[in-house]
Coordinates of C-alpha atoms and ligand atoms in Angstrom, one line a residue:
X75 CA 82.2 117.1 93.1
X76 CA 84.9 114.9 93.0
X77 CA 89.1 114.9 93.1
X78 CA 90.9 114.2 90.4
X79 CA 94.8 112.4 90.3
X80 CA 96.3 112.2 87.4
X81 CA 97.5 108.3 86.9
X82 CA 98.2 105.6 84.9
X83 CA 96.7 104.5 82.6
X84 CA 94.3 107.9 82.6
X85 CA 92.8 109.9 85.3
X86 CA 91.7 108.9 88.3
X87 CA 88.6 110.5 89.8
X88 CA 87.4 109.8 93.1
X89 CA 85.3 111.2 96.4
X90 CA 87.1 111.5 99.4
X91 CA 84.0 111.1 101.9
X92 CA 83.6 107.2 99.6
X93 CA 87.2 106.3 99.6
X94 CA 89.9 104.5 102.0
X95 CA 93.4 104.5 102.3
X96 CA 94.2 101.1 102.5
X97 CA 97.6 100.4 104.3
X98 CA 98.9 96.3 103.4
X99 CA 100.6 94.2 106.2
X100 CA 103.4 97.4 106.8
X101 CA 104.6 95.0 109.9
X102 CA 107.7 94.4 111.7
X103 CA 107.1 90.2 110.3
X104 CA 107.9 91.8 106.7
X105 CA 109.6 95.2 106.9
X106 CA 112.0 94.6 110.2
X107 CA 114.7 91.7 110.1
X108 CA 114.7 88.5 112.0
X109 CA 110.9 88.5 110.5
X110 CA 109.0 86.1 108.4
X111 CA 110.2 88.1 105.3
X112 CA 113.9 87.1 106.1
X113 CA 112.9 83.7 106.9
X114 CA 111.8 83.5 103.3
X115 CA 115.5 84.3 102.3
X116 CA 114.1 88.1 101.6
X117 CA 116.5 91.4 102.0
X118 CA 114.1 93.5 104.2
X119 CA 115.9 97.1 103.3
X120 CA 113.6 97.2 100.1
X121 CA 110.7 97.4 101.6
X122 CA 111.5 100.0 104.0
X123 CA 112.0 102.8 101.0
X124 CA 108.2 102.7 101.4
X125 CA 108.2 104.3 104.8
X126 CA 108.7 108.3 104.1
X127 CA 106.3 108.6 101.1
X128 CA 103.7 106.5 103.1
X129 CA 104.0 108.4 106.2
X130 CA 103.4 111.6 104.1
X131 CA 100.1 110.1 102.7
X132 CA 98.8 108.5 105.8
X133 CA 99.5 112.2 107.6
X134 CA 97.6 113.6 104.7
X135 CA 94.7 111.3 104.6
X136 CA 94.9 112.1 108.6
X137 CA 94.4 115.7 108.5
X138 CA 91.5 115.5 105.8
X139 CA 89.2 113.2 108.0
X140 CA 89.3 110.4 105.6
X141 CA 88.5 106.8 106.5
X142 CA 92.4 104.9 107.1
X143 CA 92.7 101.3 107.1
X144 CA 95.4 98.9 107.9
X145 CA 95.6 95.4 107.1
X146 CA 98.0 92.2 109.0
X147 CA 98.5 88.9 107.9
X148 CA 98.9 86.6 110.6
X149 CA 97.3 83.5 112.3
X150 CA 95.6 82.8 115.7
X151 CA 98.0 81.2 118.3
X152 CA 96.7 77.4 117.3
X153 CA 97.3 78.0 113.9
X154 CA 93.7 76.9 113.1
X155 CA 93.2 79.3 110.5
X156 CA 96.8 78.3 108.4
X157 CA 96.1 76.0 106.0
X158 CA 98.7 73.1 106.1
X159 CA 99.6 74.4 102.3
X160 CA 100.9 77.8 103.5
X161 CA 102.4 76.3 106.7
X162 CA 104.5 73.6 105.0
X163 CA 105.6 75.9 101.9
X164 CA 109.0 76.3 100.9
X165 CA 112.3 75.8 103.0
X166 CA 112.2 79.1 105.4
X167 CA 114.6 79.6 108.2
X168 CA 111.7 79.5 110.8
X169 CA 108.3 78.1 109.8
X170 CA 104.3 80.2 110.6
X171 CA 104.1 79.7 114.4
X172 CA 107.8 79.5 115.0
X173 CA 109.5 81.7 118.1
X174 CA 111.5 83.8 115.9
X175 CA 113.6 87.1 117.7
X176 CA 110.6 89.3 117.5
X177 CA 108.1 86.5 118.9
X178 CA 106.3 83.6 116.9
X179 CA 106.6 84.3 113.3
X180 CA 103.2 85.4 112.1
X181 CA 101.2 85.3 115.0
X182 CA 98.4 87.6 116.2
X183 CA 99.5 89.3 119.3
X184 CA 103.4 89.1 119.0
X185 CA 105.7 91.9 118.5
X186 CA 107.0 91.0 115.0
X187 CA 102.9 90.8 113.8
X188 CA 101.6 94.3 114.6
X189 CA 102.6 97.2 112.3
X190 CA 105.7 98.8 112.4
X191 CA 106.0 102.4 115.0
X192 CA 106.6 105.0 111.9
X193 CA 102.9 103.9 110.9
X194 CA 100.9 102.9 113.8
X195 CA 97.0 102.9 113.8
X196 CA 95.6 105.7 115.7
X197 CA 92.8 104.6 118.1
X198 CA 89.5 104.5 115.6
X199 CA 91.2 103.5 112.7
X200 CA 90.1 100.1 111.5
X201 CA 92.7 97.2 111.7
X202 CA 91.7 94.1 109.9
X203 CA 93.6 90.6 110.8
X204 CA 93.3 88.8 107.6
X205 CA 94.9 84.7 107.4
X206 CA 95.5 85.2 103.5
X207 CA 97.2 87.5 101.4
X208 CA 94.0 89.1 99.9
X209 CA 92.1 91.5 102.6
X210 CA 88.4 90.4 101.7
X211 CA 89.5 86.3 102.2
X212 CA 88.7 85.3 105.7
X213 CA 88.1 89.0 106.8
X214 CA 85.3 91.5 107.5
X215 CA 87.2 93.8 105.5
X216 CA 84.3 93.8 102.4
X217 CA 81.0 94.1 105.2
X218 CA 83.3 97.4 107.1
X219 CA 83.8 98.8 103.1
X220 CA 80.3 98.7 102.8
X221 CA 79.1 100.1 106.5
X222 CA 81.4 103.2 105.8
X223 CA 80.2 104.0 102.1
X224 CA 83.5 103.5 100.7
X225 CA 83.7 102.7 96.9
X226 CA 87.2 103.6 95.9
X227 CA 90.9 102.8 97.7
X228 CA 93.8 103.9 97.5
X229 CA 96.3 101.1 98.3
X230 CA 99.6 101.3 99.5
X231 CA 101.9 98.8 101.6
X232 CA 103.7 95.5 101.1
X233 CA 104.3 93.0 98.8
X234 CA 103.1 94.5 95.7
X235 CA 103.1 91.4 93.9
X236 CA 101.8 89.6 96.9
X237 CA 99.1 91.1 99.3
X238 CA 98.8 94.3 97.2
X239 CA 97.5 92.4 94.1
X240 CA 95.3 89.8 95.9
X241 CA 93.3 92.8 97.4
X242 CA 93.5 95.2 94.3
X243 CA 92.9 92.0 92.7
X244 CA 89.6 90.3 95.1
X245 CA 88.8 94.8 95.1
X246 CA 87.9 94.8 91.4
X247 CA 86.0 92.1 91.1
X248 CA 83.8 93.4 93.9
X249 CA 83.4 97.1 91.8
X250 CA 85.8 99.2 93.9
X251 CA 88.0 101.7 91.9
X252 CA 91.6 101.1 93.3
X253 CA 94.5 103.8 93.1
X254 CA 98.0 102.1 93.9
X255 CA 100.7 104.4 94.8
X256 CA 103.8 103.5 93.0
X257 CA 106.5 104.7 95.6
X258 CA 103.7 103.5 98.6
X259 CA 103.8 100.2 97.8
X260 CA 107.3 97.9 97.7
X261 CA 109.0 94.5 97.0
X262 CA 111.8 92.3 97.7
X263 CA 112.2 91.9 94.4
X264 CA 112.6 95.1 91.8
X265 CA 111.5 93.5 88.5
X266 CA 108.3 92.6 90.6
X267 CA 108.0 95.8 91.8
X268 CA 108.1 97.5 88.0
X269 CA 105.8 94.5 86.6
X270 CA 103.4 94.5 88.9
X271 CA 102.4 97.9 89.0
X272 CA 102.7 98.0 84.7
X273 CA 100.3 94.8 85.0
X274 CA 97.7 96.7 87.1
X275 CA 97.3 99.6 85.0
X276 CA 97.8 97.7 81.3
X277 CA 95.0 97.1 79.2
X278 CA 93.1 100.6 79.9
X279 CA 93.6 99.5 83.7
X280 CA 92.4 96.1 83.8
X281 CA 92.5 96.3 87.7
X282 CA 92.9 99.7 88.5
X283 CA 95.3 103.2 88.8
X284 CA 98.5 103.5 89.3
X285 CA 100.2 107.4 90.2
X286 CA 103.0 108.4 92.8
X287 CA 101.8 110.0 96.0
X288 CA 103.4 113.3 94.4
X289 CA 100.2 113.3 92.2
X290 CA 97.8 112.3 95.4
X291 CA 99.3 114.8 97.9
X292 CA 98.3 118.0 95.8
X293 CA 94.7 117.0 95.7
X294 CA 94.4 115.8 99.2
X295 CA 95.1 118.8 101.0
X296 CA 92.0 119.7 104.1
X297 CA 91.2 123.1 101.3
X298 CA 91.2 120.9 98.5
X299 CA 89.0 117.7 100.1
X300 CA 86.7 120.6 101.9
X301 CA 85.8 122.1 98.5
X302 CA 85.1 118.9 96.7
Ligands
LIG29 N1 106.4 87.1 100.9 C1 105.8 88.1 100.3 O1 106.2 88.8 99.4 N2 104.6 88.6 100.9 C2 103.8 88.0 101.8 O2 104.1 86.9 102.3 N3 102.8 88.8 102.4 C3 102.5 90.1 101.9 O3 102.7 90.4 100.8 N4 101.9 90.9 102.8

């Protein structure tokens, strides 16, 4: 049996016991100020519209016994795995590796890296560390997919035009079935946010669903998972 959510561009069917919630980079570095999103010149406030409705659906996914992931972008302290073309990008405020406010900007194991209090991990949930802004580059992300069973994700978090389409992006070309949630996911910019949700599901779904958690939540429910 499997669960059904109505989406865009047509419905999305899926098991629960095969399928992840995938939770993107939802760290202080992007959603809190004096991170690396406002280094980038970025107005942080956007992406924190993503908080309640995420909340709701990680709670949900929670009290079903589903598999949760979270993802962070970051770097090791020596910056060994930043490739001089991401370090040297742009003209930020404070560069990769810099000691911002909340510690060095995008660094594994300072404050401003790890994922933000209204959706920390519970011990037992995975947490994968990835250097890029795809989850399967540089990652064991793809071999812990496979170990757990899981062929569909649900994928939520931040940027959408960013590390939300690398992953959905590097997902379907490895066969998973993706579900984005439109009000899970956010930008800093809102024509991003609208086109890079319509460029997902265009084309019959060229890389995969999009609905609002509103058509997840009803589905999810322990009854409604337990009968599937
Ligand atoms: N800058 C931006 O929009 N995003 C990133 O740098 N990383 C993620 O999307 N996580």
């Amino acid at each position: 049996m499997t669960l059904t959510v109505e989406a865009d561009p047509g419905p999305f069917t899926f098991d629960a016991a095969t399928t992840a919630l995938v939770i993107i980079d939802m760290q202080r570095d992007f959603c809190e100020p004096d991170g690396f999103g406002e280094t980038l010149g970025n107005d942080v406030s956007l992406l924190r519209t993503v908080i309640p409705p995420l909340q709701a659906v990680l709670t949900a996914f929670r009290e079903a016994g589903l598999t949760v992931i979270h993802t962070r972008e970051g770097h090791v302290p020596d910056l060994s795995d930043c490739p001089p073309a991401k370090l040297n990008r742009g003209e930020p405020s404070l560069r990769i590796g810099d000691p911002g406010p909340k510690g060095r900007i995008l660094v594994r194991g300072e404050y401003g890296h790890d994922i933000i209090d209204e959706l920390a991990p519970l011990p037992g949930e995975l947490v994968v560390d990835k250097p890029g802004k795809g989850s399967f580059h540089g990652t064991t992300f793809g071999t812990e997919l496979e170990a757990r069973g899981i062929t569909s994700l649900v994928v939520t978090g931040v940027t959408t035009e960013v590390c939300v389409h690398t992953t959905v992006r590097e997902a379907n070309d490895r066969g998973y079935e993706c579900l984005v949630l439109s009000d899970c996911t956010g930008s800093y910019f809102p024509e991003f946010q609208a086109a890079g949700l319509a460029m997902i599901a265009a084309q019959g779904g060229i890389f995969g669903w999009v609905a609002p958690s509103s058509a997840l939540l009803p589905v999810l429910t322990p009854a409604e998972v337990a009968a599937s």
